[in-house]
Coordinates of N, CA and C in Angstrom, one line a residue:
X1 N 0.9 -1.2 0.0 CA 0.0 0.0 0.0 C 0.9 1.2 0.0
X2 N 0.7 2.0 -1.0 CA 1.5 3.3 -1.1 C 0.5 4.4 -1.4
X3 N 0.6 5.5 -0.6 CA -0.2 6.6 -0.8 C 0.3 7.5 -1.9
X4 N -0.6 8.1 -2.6 CA -0.2 9.1 -3.6 C -1.1 10.3 -3.5
X5 N -0.8 11.3 -4.3 CA -1.7 12.5 -4.3 C -2.0 12.8 -5.8
X6 N -3.1 13.2 -6.0 CA -3.5 13.6 -7.4 C -5.0 13.9 -7.5
X7 N -5.3 14.3 -8.7 CA -6.7 14.6 -9.0 C -6.9 14.2 -10.5
X8 N -8.2 14.2 -10.9 CA -8.5 13.9 -12.2 C -9.8 14.5 -12.6
X9 N -10.0 14.8 -13.9 CA -11.2 15.4 -14.3 C -11.7 14.7 -15.5
X10 N -13.0 14.4 -15.5 CA -13.7 13.8 -16.7 C -14.8 14.7 -17.1
X11 N -15.0 14.8 -18.4 CA -16.2 15.5 -18.9 C -17.2 14.5 -19.4
X12 N -18.3 14.4 -18.7 CA -19.4 13.4 -19.0 C -20.5 14.1 -19.8
X13 N -21.0 13.5 -20.8 CA -22.1 14.1 -21.6 C -22.9 12.9 -22.1
X14 N -24.2 13.2 -22.4 CA -25.0 12.2 -23.1 C -24.4 12.0 -24.5
X15 N -24.4 10.8 -25.0 CA -23.8 10.5 -26.3 C -24.5 11.4 -27.4
X16 N -25.8 11.5 -27.3 CA -26.5 12.4 -28.3 C -26.0 13.8 -28.3
X17 N -25.8 14.3 -27.1 CA -25.3 15.7 -27.0 C -23.8 15.8 -27.5
X18 N -23.0 14.9 -27.1 CA -21.6 14.9 -27.6 C -21.5 14.8 -29.1
X19 N -22.3 13.9 -29.7 CA -22.4 13.8 -31.1 C -22.8 15.1 -31.8
X20 N -23.9 15.6 -31.2 CA -24.5 16.9 -31.8 C -23.4 18.0 -31.7
X21 N -22.6 18.0 -30.6 CA -21.7 19.1 -30.4 C -20.3 18.8 -31.1
X22 N -20.2 17.7 -31.7 CA -19.0 17.4 -32.4 C -17.8 17.0 -31.5
X23 N -18.1 16.6 -30.3 CA -17.1 16.2 -29.3 C -16.4 14.9 -29.7
X24 N -15.2 14.8 -29.3 CA -14.5 13.5 -29.4 C -14.9 12.6 -28.3
X25 N -15.5 11.4 -28.6 CA -16.0 10.5 -27.6 C -14.9 9.5 -27.3
X26 N -14.4 9.4 -26.1 CA -13.4 8.5 -25.8 C -13.9 7.1 -25.4
X27 N -15.1 7.1 -24.7 CA -15.7 5.9 -24.3 C -17.2 6.1 -23.9
X28 N -17.9 5.1 -23.8 CA -19.3 5.1 -23.3 C -19.3 4.5 -21.9
X29 N -20.1 5.1 -21.0 CA -20.3 4.4 -19.7 C -21.7 3.7 -19.9
X30 N -21.6 2.4 -19.9 CA -22.9 1.6 -20.1 C -23.7 1.5 -18.9
X31 N -23.1 1.5 -17.7 CA -23.8 1.3 -16.5 C -23.0 1.5 -15.2
X32 N -23.6 2.0 -14.2 CA -22.9 2.1 -12.9 C -23.7 1.6 -11.8
X33 N -23.1 1.3 -10.7 CA -23.9 0.9 -9.5 C -23.1 1.3 -8.2
X34 N -23.8 1.5 -7.2 CA -23.2 1.8 -5.9 C -23.8 0.8 -4.9
X35 N -23.1 0.6 -3.8 CA -23.6 -0.3 -2.8 C -22.9 0.1 -1.4
X36 N -23.6 -0.2 -0.4 CA -23.0 0.0 1.0 C -22.3 -1.3 1.3
X37 N -21.1 -1.2 1.9 CA -20.3 -2.4 2.1 C -20.8 -3.3 3.1
X38 N -21.7 -2.9 4.0 CA -22.3 -3.7 5.0 C -21.3 -4.1 6.1
X39 N -21.7 -5.1 6.8 CA -20.8 -5.5 8.0 C -19.6 -6.2 7.5
X40 N -18.5 -5.8 8.1 CA -17.2 -6.4 7.8 C -16.3 -6.4 9.0
X41 N -15.1 -6.8 8.9 CA -14.1 -6.9 10.0 C -13.6 -5.5 10.4
X42 N -14.0 -4.4 9.7 CA -13.5 -3.1 10.0 C -13.5 -2.2 8.8
X43 N -13.1 -1.0 9.0 CA -13.1 0.0 7.9 C -12.3 -0.4 6.7
X44 N -11.2 -1.0 7.0 CA -10.3 -1.4 5.8 C -10.5 -2.8 5.3
X45 N -11.5 -3.5 5.9 CA -11.8 -4.9 5.4 C -13.1 -4.9 4.6
X46 N -13.0 -5.0 3.3 CA -14.2 -5.0 2.5 C -15.1 -6.3 2.7
X47 N -16.3 -6.2 2.3 CA -17.3 -7.2 2.4 C -17.5 -7.9 1.0
X48 N -17.0 -9.1 0.9 CA -17.1 -9.8 -0.4 C -18.4 -9.9 -1.0
X49 N -19.5 -10.4 -0.3 CA -20.8 -10.5 -0.9 C -21.4 -9.2 -1.3
X50 N -21.1 -8.1 -0.6 CA -21.6 -6.8 -1.0 C -20.9 -6.4 -2.3
X51 N -19.6 -6.7 -2.4 CA -18.9 -6.4 -3.7 C -19.5 -7.2 -4.8
X52 N -19.8 -8.5 -4.6 CA -20.4 -9.3 -5.7 C -21.7 -8.7 -6.1
X53 N -22.5 -8.3 -5.2 CA -23.8 -7.7 -5.5 C -23.7 -6.4 -6.3
X54 N -22.8 -5.6 -6.0 CA -22.6 -4.3 -6.7 C -22.1 -4.6 -8.2
X55 N -21.2 -5.6 -8.3 CA -20.7 -5.9 -9.6 C -21.8 -6.5 -10.5
X56 N -22.6 -7.4 -9.9 CA -23.8 -8.0 -10.6 C -24.8 -6.9 -11.0
X57 N -25.0 -5.9 -10.1 CA -25.9 -4.8 -10.4 C -25.4 -3.9 -11.6
X58 N -24.1 -3.6 -11.5 CA -23.5 -2.8 -12.6 C -23.7 -3.5 -14.0
X59 N -23.4 -4.8 -14.0 CA -23.6 -5.6 -15.2 C -25.1 -5.6 -15.7
X60 N -26.0 -5.8 -14.8 CA -27.4 -5.8 -15.1 C -27.8 -4.4 -15.7
X61 N -27.4 -3.3 -15.0 CA -27.8 -2.0 -15.5 C -27.2 -1.7 -16.9
X62 N -26.0 -2.3 -17.2 CA -25.3 -2.0 -18.4 C -25.9 -2.9 -19.6
X63 N -26.6 -4.0 -19.2 CA -27.1 -4.9 -20.2 C -26.0 -5.9 -20.7
X64 N -24.9 -6.0 -19.9 CA -23.8 -6.8 -20.3 C -23.7 -8.1 -19.4
X65 N -23.0 -9.0 -19.9 CA -22.8 -10.3 -19.1 C -21.3 -10.3 -18.7
X66 N -20.9 -11.0 -17.7 CA -19.4 -11.0 -17.4 C -18.5 -11.4 -18.6
X67 N -19.0 -12.3 -19.4 CA -18.2 -12.7 -20.6 C -17.9 -11.6 -21.5
X68 N -18.7 -10.5 -21.5 CA -18.5 -9.3 -22.3 C -17.3 -8.4 -21.9
X69 N -16.8 -8.6 -20.7 CA -15.8 -7.7 -20.1 C -14.4 -8.2 -20.4
X70 N -13.5 -7.3 -21.0 CA -12.2 -7.7 -21.3 C -11.2 -7.5 -20.2
X71 N -11.4 -6.5 -19.4 CA -10.5 -6.2 -18.3 C -11.2 -5.5 -17.2
X72 N -10.7 -5.7 -16.0 CA -11.2 -5.0 -14.8 C -10.1 -4.2 -14.2
X73 N -10.4 -2.9 -14.0 CA -9.5 -2.0 -13.3 C -9.9 -2.1 -11.8
X74 N -9.2 -2.9 -11.0 CA -9.6 -3.2 -9.7 C -9.2 -2.1 -8.7
X75 N -9.8 -2.1 -7.6 CA -9.5 -1.1 -6.5 C -8.0 -1.4 -6.1
X76 N -7.8 -2.7 -5.8 CA -6.4 -3.2 -5.6 C -5.4 -2.4 -4.9
X77 N -5.6 -2.2 -3.6 CA -4.7 -1.3 -2.9 C -3.4 -2.0 -2.5
X78 N -3.3 -3.3 -2.7 CA -2.1 -4.0 -2.3 C -2.1 -4.5 -0.9
X79 N -3.3 -4.6 -0.3 CA -3.3 -5.0 1.1 C -3.6 -6.5 1.2
X80 N -3.0 -7.1 2.2 CA -3.1 -8.6 2.4 C -4.5 -9.1 2.5
X81 N -5.4 -8.3 3.1 CA -6.8 -8.7 3.3 C -7.7 -8.2 2.2
X82 N -7.6 -6.9 1.9 CA -8.6 -6.3 1.0 C -8.6 -6.9 -0.4
X83 N -7.4 -7.1 -1.0 CA -7.3 -7.6 -2.4 C -7.9 -8.9 -2.6
X84 N -7.6 -9.9 -1.7 CA -8.3 -11.2 -1.9 C -9.8 -11.1 -1.7
X85 N -10.3 -10.3 -0.9 CA -11.8 -10.2 -0.7 C -12.3 -9.6 -2.0
X86 N -11.7 -8.6 -2.6 CA -12.1 -8.0 -3.8 C -12.1 -9.0 -5.0
X87 N -11.0 -9.8 -5.1 CA -10.9 -10.8 -6.1 C -11.9 -11.8 -6.0
X88 N -12.2 -12.3 -4.8 CA -13.2 -13.3 -4.5 C -14.6 -12.8 -4.9
X89 N -14.9 -11.5 -4.6 CA -16.1 -11.0 -5.0 C -16.3 -11.0 -6.6
X90 N -15.2 -10.6 -7.2 CA -15.2 -10.6 -8.7 C -15.4 -12.0 -9.2
X91 N -14.7 -13.0 -8.6 CA -14.8 -14.4 -9.1 C -16.2 -14.9 -8.9
X92 N -16.9 -14.5 -7.8 CA -18.3 -14.9 -7.6 C -19.2 -14.3 -8.6
X93 N -19.0 -13.0 -8.9 CA -19.8 -12.3 -9.8 C -19.6 -12.9 -11.3
X94 N -18.4 -13.3 -11.6 CA -18.1 -13.9 -12.9 C -18.2 -15.4 -12.9
X95 N -18.8 -16.0 -11.9 CA -18.9 -17.4 -11.8 C -19.6 -18.0 -13.1
X96 N -19.1 -19.0 -13.7 CA -19.7 -19.6 -14.9 C -19.0 -19.1 -16.2
X97 N -18.2 -18.1 -16.1 CA -17.4 -17.7 -17.3 C -16.2 -18.7 -17.4
X98 N -16.2 -19.3 -18.6 CA -15.1 -20.4 -18.7 C -13.7 -19.8 -18.7
X99 N -12.8 -20.6 -18.4 CA -11.4 -20.2 -18.4 C -10.9 -19.8 -19.8
X100 N -11.6 -20.2 -20.8 CA -11.2 -19.8 -22.2 C -11.3 -18.3 -22.4
X101 N -12.3 -17.7 -21.8 CA -12.6 -16.3 -21.9 C -11.8 -15.6 -20.9
X102 N -10.7 -14.9 -21.3 CA -9.8 -14.3 -20.3 C -10.1 -12.9 -20.0
X103 N -9.9 -12.4 -18.8 CA -10.2 -11.1 -18.4 C -9.0 -10.6 -17.6
X104 N -8.4 -9.5 -18.0 CA -7.2 -9.0 -17.3 C -7.6 -8.2 -16.1
X105 N -6.7 -8.3 -15.1 CA -6.9 -7.6 -13.8 C -5.7 -6.6 -13.6
X106 N -6.0 -5.4 -13.3 CA -4.9 -4.5 -13.0 C -5.4 -3.4 -12.0
X107 N -4.5 -2.6 -11.5 CA -4.8 -1.5 -10.6 C -3.8 -0.4 -10.8
X108 N -4.3 0.8 -11.1 CA -3.4 1.9 -11.4 C -2.6 2.3 -10.1
X109 N -3.1 1.8 -9.0 CA -2.3 2.0 -7.7 C -0.9 1.5 -7.7
X110 N -0.7 0.4 -8.5 CA 0.7 -0.1 -8.6 C 1.6 0.9 -9.4
X111 N 1.0 1.8 -10.2 CA 1.7 2.8 -11.0 C 1.9 4.1 -10.3
X112 N 0.9 4.6 -9.6 CA 0.9 5.9 -9.0 C 0.5 6.0 -7.5
X113 N 0.3 4.9 -6.9 CA -0.1 4.9 -5.5 C -1.7 5.1 -5.3
X114 N -2.1 5.0 -4.1 CA -3.5 5.2 -3.8 C -3.8 6.7 -3.7
X115 N -4.6 7.2 -4.6 CA -4.9 8.6 -4.6 C -6.1 9.0 -3.7
X116 N -6.5 8.1 -2.8 CA -7.6 8.3 -1.9 C -8.9 8.7 -2.7
X117 N -9.4 9.9 -2.5 CA -10.6 10.3 -3.1 C -10.6 10.4 -4.7
X118 N -9.4 10.5 -5.2 CA -9.2 10.5 -6.7 C -8.9 9.1 -7.2
X119 N -8.9 8.1 -6.4 CA -8.6 6.8 -6.9 C -9.5 6.3 -8.0
X120 N -10.8 6.5 -7.8 CA -11.7 6.0 -8.8 C -11.5 6.7 -10.2
X121 N -11.4 8.0 -10.2 CA -11.2 8.7 -11.5 C -9.8 8.3 -12.1
X122 N -8.8 8.1 -11.3 CA -7.5 7.6 -11.8 C -7.7 6.3 -12.5
X123 N -8.5 5.4 -12.0 CA -8.8 4.1 -12.6 C -9.5 4.3 -13.9
X124 N -10.5 5.2 -14.0 CA -11.2 5.4 -15.2 C -10.2 6.0 -16.3
X125 N -9.4 7.0 -15.9 CA -8.4 7.5 -16.8 C -7.5 6.5 -17.3
X126 N -7.0 5.6 -16.5 CA -6.2 4.5 -16.9 C -6.9 3.6 -18.0
X127 N -8.1 3.3 -17.8 CA -8.9 2.5 -18.7 C -9.0 3.3 -20.0
X128 N -9.3 4.6 -20.0 CA -9.4 5.4 -21.2 C -8.1 5.4 -22.0
X129 N -7.0 5.5 -21.3 CA -5.7 5.5 -22.0 C -5.4 4.1 -22.6
X130 N -5.8 3.1 -21.9 CA -5.6 1.7 -22.4 C -6.5 1.5 -23.7
X131 N -7.7 2.0 -23.6 CA -8.5 1.9 -24.8 C -7.9 2.7 -26.0
X132 N -7.5 3.9 -25.7 CA -6.9 4.8 -26.8 C -5.7 4.1 -27.4
X133 N -4.8 3.5 -26.6 CA -3.6 2.9 -27.1 C -3.7 1.4 -27.4
X134 N -4.9 0.9 -27.1 CA -5.3 -0.6 -27.4 C -4.2 -1.5 -26.7
X135 N -3.9 -1.1 -25.5 CA -2.9 -1.9 -24.7 C -3.3 -2.0 -23.3
X136 N -3.3 -3.2 -22.7 CA -3.5 -3.4 -21.3 C -2.1 -3.2 -20.7
X137 N -2.0 -2.3 -19.7 CA -0.8 -1.9 -19.1 C -0.5 -2.7 -17.9
X138 N 0.8 -3.2 -17.8 CA 1.2 -4.1 -16.7 C 1.1 -3.4 -15.4
X139 N 0.9 -4.2 -14.4 CA 0.9 -3.7 -13.0 C 2.4 -3.6 -12.6
X140 N 2.8 -2.5 -12.2 CA 4.2 -2.3 -11.8 C 4.4 -2.8 -10.3
X141 N 5.6 -3.1 -9.9 CA 5.9 -3.4 -8.6 C 5.1 -4.6 -8.0
X142 N 4.8 -5.5 -8.8 CA 4.0 -6.7 -8.4 C 4.8 -7.9 -8.7
X143 N 5.9 -8.1 -8.0 CA 6.8 -9.2 -8.3 C 6.3 -10.5 -7.6
X144 N 5.6 -10.3 -6.5 CA 5.1 -11.5 -5.7 C 3.6 -11.3 -5.5
X145 N 2.8 -12.2 -6.0 CA 1.3 -12.1 -5.8 C 0.9 -12.6 -4.4
X146 N 0.0 -11.9 -3.9 CA -0.6 -12.2 -2.5 C -0.9 -13.7 -2.5
X147 N -0.4 -14.4 -1.5 CA -0.7 -15.8 -1.5 C -2.1 -16.2 -1.2
X148 N -2.9 -15.2 -0.8 CA -4.3 -15.4 -0.6 C -5.2 -15.2 -1.8
X149 N -4.6 -14.8 -2.9 CA -5.3 -14.7 -4.2 C -5.1 -15.9 -5.0
X150 N -6.2 -16.5 -5.4 CA -6.2 -17.7 -6.2 C -7.0 -17.5 -7.4
X151 N -6.4 -17.4 -8.6 CA -7.2 -17.1 -9.8 C -7.5 -18.4 -10.6
X152 N -7.0 -19.5 -10.1 CA -7.3 -20.8 -10.9 C -8.8 -21.0 -11.0
X153 N -9.2 -21.5 -12.1 CA -10.6 -21.8 -12.4 C -11.4 -20.6 -12.7
X154 N -10.8 -19.4 -12.8 CA -11.5 -18.2 -13.1 C -11.1 -17.7 -14.4
X155 N -11.8 -16.7 -15.0 CA -11.4 -16.1 -16.2 C -10.3 -15.1 -16.1
X156 N -9.9 -14.8 -14.8 CA -9.0 -13.7 -14.6 C -7.5 -14.0 -14.6
X157 N -6.7 -13.0 -15.1 CA -5.3 -13.1 -15.0 C -4.7 -11.8 -14.6
X158 N -3.6 -11.7 -13.9 CA -3.0 -10.5 -13.6 C -2.2 -10.0 -14.8
X159 N -2.4 -8.7 -15.2 CA -1.7 -8.1 -16.3 C -0.3 -7.8 -15.8
X160 N 0.6 -8.7 -16.1 CA 2.0 -8.5 -15.6 C 3.0 -8.1 -16.7
X161 N 2.4 -7.8 -17.9 CA 3.2 -7.2 -19.0 C 2.3 -6.5 -19.9
X162 N 2.8 -5.4 -20.5 CA 2.0 -4.7 -21.5 C 1.6 -5.7 -22.6
X163 N 0.3 -5.6 -22.8 CA -0.3 -6.6 -23.7 C -1.3 -5.9 -24.7
X164 N -1.2 -6.2 -26.0 CA -2.1 -5.6 -26.9 C -3.5 -6.0 -26.5
X165 N -4.4 -5.0 -26.5 CA -5.8 -5.2 -26.2 C -6.5 -5.6 -27.4
X166 N -6.7 -6.9 -27.7 CA -7.3 -7.4 -28.9 C -8.8 -7.2 -28.8
X167 N -9.4 -6.7 -29.9 CA -10.8 -6.6 -30.0 C -11.4 -8.0 -30.3
X168 N -12.4 -8.4 -29.7 CA -13.1 -9.7 -29.9 C -14.0 -9.6 -31.1
X169 N -14.4 -10.7 -31.7 CA -15.3 -10.7 -32.7 C -16.5 -11.6 -32.3
X170 N -17.7 -11.3 -32.8 CA -18.8 -12.2 -32.5 C -18.9 -13.4 -33.5
X171 N -19.9 -14.2 -33.4 CA -20.0 -15.4 -34.2 C -20.1 -15.0 -35.7
X172 N -20.6 -13.8 -36.0 CA -20.7 -13.4 -37.4 C -19.4 -12.7 -37.9
X173 N -18.4 -12.6 -37.1 CA -17.1 -12.0 -37.5 C -17.1 -10.5 -37.3
X174 N -18.1 -9.9 -36.7 CA -18.1 -8.5 -36.4 C -17.2 -8.1 -35.2
X175 N -16.5 -7.1 -35.3 CA -15.6 -6.6 -34.2 C -16.5 -6.1 -33.1
X176 N -16.2 -6.5 -31.9 CA -16.9 -6.0 -30.7 C -16.1 -4.9 -30.1
X177 N -16.8 -4.0 -29.4 CA -16.1 -2.9 -28.7 C -15.3 -3.5 -27.5
X178 N -14.2 -2.8 -27.2 CA -13.4 -3.2 -26.0 C -14.2 -2.7 -24.8
X179 N -14.3 -3.6 -23.8 CA -15.1 -3.3 -22.6 C -14.3 -3.5 -21.4
X180 N -14.5 -2.6 -20.4 CA -13.7 -2.7 -19.1 C -14.7 -2.4 -18.0
X181 N -14.4 -2.9 -16.8 CA -15.1 -2.6 -15.6 C -14.1 -1.9 -14.7
X182 N -14.6 -0.9 -14.0 CA -13.8 -0.1 -13.0 C -14.4 -0.3 -11.7
X183 N -13.6 -0.8 -10.7 CA -14.0 -1.0 -9.3 C -13.4 0.0 -8.5
X184 N -14.2 0.8 -7.7 CA -13.6 1.8 -6.9 C -14.4 1.9 -5.6
X185 N -13.8 2.0 -4.5 CA -14.5 2.1 -3.2 C -14.2 3.5 -2.7
X186 N -15.2 4.1 -2.1 CA -15.1 5.4 -1.5 C -15.7 5.5 -0.2

């Protein structure tokens, strides 16, 4: 866990307004969800079932299925307790997605530290830059994975090297949009 300082700014508009105004559209937000973490072991200990529920809700609001997501920008503070709880919530929400469909996991906190209140916007900005450059950026300073994180049997992998973000195709050969989820706790 490393603290950082920073801020970020996003300009959000309805797609119809941005198109009408001739704005450059970097991405679409398909859905969002919020949830109260509920009972846990303390302020710094997240609640896995609550996290699973908010992820499932965000997917439902967006009209997407877990298999549609290419990468997750995790909250991932690097704590021994919090990261495994977050990963297990994701694994539960993505239950049933075969191991053939891979989904990258990363956290901007490995690159710039935990920006506290700006952590969420930093994660969104990282995803926007990855989309722009069509590259999943490796998590820095992650030489040893938390022993309490087990990704076996899940669609997830840790992005440990810069990787081209390949667009998927549907059964008719049409290119699908790149899709990411951003997890942020406040």
